[in-house]
Coordinates of C-alpha atoms in Angstrom, one line a residue:
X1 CA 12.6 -14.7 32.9
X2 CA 12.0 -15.4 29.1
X3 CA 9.9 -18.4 30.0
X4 CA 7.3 -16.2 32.3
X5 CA 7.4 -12.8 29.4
X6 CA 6.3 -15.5 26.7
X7 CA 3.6 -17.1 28.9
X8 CA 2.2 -13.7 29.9
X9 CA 2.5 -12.4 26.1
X10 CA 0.1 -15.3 25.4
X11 CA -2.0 -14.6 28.6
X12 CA -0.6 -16.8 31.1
X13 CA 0.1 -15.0 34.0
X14 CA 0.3 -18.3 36.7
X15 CA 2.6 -20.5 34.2
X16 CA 4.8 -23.0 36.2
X17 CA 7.7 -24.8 34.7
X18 CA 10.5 -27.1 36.2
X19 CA 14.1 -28.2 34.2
X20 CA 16.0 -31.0 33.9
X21 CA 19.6 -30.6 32.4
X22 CA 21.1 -33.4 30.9
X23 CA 24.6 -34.1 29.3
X24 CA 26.4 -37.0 26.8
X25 CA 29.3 -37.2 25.1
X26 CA 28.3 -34.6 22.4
X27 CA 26.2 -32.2 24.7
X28 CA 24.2 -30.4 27.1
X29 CA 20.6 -30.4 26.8
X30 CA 17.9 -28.8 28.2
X31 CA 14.4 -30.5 28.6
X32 CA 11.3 -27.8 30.2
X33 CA 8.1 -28.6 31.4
X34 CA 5.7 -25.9 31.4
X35 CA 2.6 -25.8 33.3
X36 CA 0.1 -23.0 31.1
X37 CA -2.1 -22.8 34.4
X38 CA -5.6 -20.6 34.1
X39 CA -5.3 -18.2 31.4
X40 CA -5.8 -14.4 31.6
X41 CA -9.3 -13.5 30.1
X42 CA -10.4 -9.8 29.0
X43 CA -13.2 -9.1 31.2
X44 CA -13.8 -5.3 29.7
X45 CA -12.9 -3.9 26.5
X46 CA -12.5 0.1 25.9
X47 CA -12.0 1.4 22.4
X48 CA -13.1 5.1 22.1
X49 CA -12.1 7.1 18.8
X50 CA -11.9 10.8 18.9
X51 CA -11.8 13.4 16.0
X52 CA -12.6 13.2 12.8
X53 CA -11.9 9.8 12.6
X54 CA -14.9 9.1 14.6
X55 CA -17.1 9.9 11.5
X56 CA -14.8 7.5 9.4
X57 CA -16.2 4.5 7.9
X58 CA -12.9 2.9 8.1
X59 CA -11.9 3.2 11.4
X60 CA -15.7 2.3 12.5
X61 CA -14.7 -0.8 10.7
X62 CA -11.8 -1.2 13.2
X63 CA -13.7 -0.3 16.6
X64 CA -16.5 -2.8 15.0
X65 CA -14.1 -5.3 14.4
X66 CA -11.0 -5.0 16.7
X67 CA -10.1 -8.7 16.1
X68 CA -10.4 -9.5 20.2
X69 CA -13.7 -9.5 22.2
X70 CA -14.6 -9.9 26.0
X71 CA -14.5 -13.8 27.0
X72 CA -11.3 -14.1 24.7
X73 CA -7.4 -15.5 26.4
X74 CA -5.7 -12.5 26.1
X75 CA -3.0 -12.0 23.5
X76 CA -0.6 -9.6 23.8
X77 CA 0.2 -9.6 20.4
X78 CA -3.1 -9.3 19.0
X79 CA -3.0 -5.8 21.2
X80 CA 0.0 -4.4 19.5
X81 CA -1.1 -6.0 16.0
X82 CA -4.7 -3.5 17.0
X83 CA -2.9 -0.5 17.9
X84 CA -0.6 -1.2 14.6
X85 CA -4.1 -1.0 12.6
X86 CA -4.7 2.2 14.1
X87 CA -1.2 3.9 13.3
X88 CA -1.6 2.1 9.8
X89 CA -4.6 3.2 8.7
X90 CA -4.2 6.9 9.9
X91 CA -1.3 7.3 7.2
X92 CA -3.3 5.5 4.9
X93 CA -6.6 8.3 5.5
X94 CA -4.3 11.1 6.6
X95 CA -4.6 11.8 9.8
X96 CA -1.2 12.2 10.7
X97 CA -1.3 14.0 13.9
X98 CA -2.8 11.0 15.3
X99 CA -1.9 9.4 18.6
X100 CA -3.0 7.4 22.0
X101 CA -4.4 9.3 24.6
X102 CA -4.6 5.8 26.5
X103 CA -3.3 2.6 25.8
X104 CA -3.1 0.3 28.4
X105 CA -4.0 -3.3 29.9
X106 CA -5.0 -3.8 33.4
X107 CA -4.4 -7.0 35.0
X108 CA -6.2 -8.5 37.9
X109 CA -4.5 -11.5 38.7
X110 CA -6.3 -13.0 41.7
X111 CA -9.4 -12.7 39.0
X112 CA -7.7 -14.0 36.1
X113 CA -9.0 -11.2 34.3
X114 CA -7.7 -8.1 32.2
X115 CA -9.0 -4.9 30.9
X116 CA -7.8 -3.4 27.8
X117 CA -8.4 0.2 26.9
X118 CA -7.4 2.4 24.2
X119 CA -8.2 5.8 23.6
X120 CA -7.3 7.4 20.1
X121 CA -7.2 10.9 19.0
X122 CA -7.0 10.8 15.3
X123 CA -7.1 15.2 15.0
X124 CA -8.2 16.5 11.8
X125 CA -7.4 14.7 8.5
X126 CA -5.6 16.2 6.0
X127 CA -6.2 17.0 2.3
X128 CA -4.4 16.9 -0.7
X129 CA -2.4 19.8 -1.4
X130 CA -0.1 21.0 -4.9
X131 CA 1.0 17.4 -6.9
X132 CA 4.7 18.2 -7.8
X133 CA 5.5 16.6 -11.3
X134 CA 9.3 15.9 -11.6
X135 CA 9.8 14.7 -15.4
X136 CA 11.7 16.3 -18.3
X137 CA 9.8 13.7 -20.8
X138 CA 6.4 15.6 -22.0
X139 CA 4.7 18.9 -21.8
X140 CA 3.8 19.5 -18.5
X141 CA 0.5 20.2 -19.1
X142 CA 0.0 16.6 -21.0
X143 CA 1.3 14.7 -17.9
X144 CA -0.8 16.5 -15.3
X145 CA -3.6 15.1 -17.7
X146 CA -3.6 11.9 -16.0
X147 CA -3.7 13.6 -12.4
X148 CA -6.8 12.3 -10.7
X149 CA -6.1 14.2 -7.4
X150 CA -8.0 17.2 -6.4
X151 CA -6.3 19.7 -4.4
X152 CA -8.3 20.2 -1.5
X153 CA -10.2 16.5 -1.2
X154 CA -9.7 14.6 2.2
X155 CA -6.1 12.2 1.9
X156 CA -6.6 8.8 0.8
X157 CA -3.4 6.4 -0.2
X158 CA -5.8 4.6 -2.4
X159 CA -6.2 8.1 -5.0
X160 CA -1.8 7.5 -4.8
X161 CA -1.6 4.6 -5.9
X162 CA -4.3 4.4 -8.8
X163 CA -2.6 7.9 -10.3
X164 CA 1.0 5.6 -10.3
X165 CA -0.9 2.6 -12.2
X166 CA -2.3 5.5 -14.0
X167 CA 0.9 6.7 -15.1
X168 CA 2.8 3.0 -15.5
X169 CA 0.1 2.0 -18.3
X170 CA 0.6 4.7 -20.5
X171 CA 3.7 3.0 -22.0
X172 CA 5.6 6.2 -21.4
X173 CA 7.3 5.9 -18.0
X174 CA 9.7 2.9 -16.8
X175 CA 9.6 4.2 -12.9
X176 CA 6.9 5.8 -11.4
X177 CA 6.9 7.1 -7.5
X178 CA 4.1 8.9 -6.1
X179 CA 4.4 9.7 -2.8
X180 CA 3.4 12.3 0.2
X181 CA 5.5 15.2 1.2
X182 CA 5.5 14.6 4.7
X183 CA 8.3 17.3 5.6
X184 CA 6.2 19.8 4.2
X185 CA 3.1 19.6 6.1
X186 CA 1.1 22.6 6.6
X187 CA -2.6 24.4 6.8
X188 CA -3.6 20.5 7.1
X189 CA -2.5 20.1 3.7
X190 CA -0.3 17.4 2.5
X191 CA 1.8 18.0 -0.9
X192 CA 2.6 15.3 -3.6
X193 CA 5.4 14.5 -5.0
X194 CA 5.6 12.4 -8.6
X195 CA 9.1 11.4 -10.1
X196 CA 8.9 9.6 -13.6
X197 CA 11.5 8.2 -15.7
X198 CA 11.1 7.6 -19.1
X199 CA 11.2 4.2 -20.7
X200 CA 13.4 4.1 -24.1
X201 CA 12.2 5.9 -26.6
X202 CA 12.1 3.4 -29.6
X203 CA 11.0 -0.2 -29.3
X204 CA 12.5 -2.9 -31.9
X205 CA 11.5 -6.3 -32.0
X206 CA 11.7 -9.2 -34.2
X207 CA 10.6 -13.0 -34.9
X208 CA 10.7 -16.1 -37.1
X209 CA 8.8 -18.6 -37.8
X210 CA 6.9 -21.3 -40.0
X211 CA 3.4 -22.2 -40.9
X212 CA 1.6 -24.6 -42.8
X213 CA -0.3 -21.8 -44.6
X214 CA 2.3 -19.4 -44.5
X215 CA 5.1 -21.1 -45.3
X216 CA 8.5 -19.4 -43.9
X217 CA 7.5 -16.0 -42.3
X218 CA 9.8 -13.1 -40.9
X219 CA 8.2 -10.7 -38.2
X220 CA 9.7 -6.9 -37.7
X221 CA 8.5 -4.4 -35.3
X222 CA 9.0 -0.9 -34.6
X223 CA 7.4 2.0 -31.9
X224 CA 8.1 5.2 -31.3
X225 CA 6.7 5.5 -27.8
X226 CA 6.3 9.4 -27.9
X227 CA 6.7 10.8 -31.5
X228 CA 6.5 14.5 -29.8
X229 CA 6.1 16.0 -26.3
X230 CA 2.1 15.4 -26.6
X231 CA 2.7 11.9 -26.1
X232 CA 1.7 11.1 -29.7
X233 CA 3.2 7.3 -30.6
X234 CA 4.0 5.6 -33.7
X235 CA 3.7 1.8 -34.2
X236 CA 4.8 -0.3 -37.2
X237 CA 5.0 -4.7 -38.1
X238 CA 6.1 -5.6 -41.3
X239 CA 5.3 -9.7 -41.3
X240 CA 7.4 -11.3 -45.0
X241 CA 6.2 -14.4 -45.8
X242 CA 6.3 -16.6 -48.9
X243 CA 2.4 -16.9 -49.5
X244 CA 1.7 -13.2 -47.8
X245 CA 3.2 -10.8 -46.8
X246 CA 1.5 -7.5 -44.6
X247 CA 2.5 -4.0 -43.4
X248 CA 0.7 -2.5 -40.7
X249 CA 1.0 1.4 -38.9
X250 CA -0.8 3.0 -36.1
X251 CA -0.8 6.5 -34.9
X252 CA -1.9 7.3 -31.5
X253 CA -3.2 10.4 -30.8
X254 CA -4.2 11.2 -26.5
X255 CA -7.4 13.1 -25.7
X256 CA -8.1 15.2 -22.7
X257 CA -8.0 12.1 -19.9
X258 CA -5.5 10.4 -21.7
X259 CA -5.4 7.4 -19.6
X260 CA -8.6 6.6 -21.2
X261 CA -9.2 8.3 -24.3
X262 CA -7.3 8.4 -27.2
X263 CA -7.7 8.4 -31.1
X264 CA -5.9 5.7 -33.0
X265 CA -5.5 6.0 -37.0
X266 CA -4.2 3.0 -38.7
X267 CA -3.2 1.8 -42.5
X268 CA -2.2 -1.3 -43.9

């Protein structure tokens, strides 16, 4: 039975096989000789999108592209892998009331032939709803600074994860989640949710080392990652050496998009 669900999984619906069991002093063994016959080829292939996924670039890419074409063996594998892309990339764009209206192989076996057909209803896609910032680290209205989501714009997992690089650069955060509400789906509108933890306040660090123009040289370092709740930051090196010594100080200072613009005064 396992012998003849593997050969139809890979398309071969006639496969033959005979067994010869052996046995020694240690064992039994098994040997199988397996005869593929003519392999199952897809005569007709369906793929019909519905909703508003049919205007979607993304899934046009998929019916475009299905990675299996008439003439090919079939592959039941490469089926399921197909329907996966479907299922995947409707989270991904937010259509989650997406499903199958069909999804079926037909087989023909006295023709060696198979016809696949799938039918998908992706429904209307959703859009961004309220972003939900769990953090007790800055003024509120400092962190939503770095929110690139528009409440209201069409779903797209790709806006989720560049606002979570978006907050894990800023040198404020040491865990950042952003993810969909999924329980609280509604009016076609999906909510956000963003938990950050803060990284440790102060940063110490120091070094050693030698150099032929230096001489002998001791490195310190300090950082105050955010001075006050408007994510101001303080950063200090003190480098003692016996032929020269240096003290250097930056103070950061975030603009309106934080994540890429900030004022920076230094002394030395």
């Amino acid at each position: 039975t396992q012998i003849h669900k593997a050969g139809e999984a890979l398309g071969y619906y006639h496969l033959e096989f005979d067994t010869e069991i052996s046995r020694d002093d240690e064992c039994w063994g098994v040997t199988l000789r397996l005869t593929p016959g003519e392999p199952m080829r897809i005569r007709e292939l369906r793929i019909v999108i519905t909703g508003e996924a049919s205007e979607d670039r993304a899934f046009q890419a998929i019916h475009n592209d299905p990675g299996m074409k008439v003439g090919d063996r079939l592959n039941h594998g490469r089926y399921e892998t197909l329907k996966s892309r479907f299922g995947n990339l409707a989270i991904a764009r937010g259509y989650f009331d997406g499903k199958f209206d069909l999804a079926r192989i037909s087989i023909n076996r006295a023709e060696n032939s198979a016809r696949v057909e799938l039918v998908y209803d992706s429904g209307p896609r959703y859009r961004f709803g309220n972003v939900e910032i769990q953090q007790d680290i800055l003024d509120d209205d400092f962190v939503r600074r770095y929110v690139n989501i528009e409440e209201g714009r069409p779903y797209d997992t790709e806006q989720l994860l560049e606002l979570k690089n978006l907050y894990s650069s800023s040198n404020y955060f040491a865990s950042v989640m952003t993810s969909p509400d999924l329980n609280a789906l509604g009016d076609k509108t999906v909510p956000v949710k963003v938990q950050l933890e803060a990284r440790k306040r102060y940063s110490y660090s120091a070094g050693a080392g030698v150099a032929t123009d230096t001489g002998p040289r001791l490195i310190l370092g300090y950082e105050d990652r955010y001075f006050n709740r408007r994510g101001h930051n303080i950063a200090a090196n003190l480098h003692l050496a016996t032929v020269q010594s240096s003290l250097e100080a930056a103070y950061t200072i975030p603009m309106h998009r934080p994540a890429y613009e900030y004022v920076r005064l230094r002394a030395g």
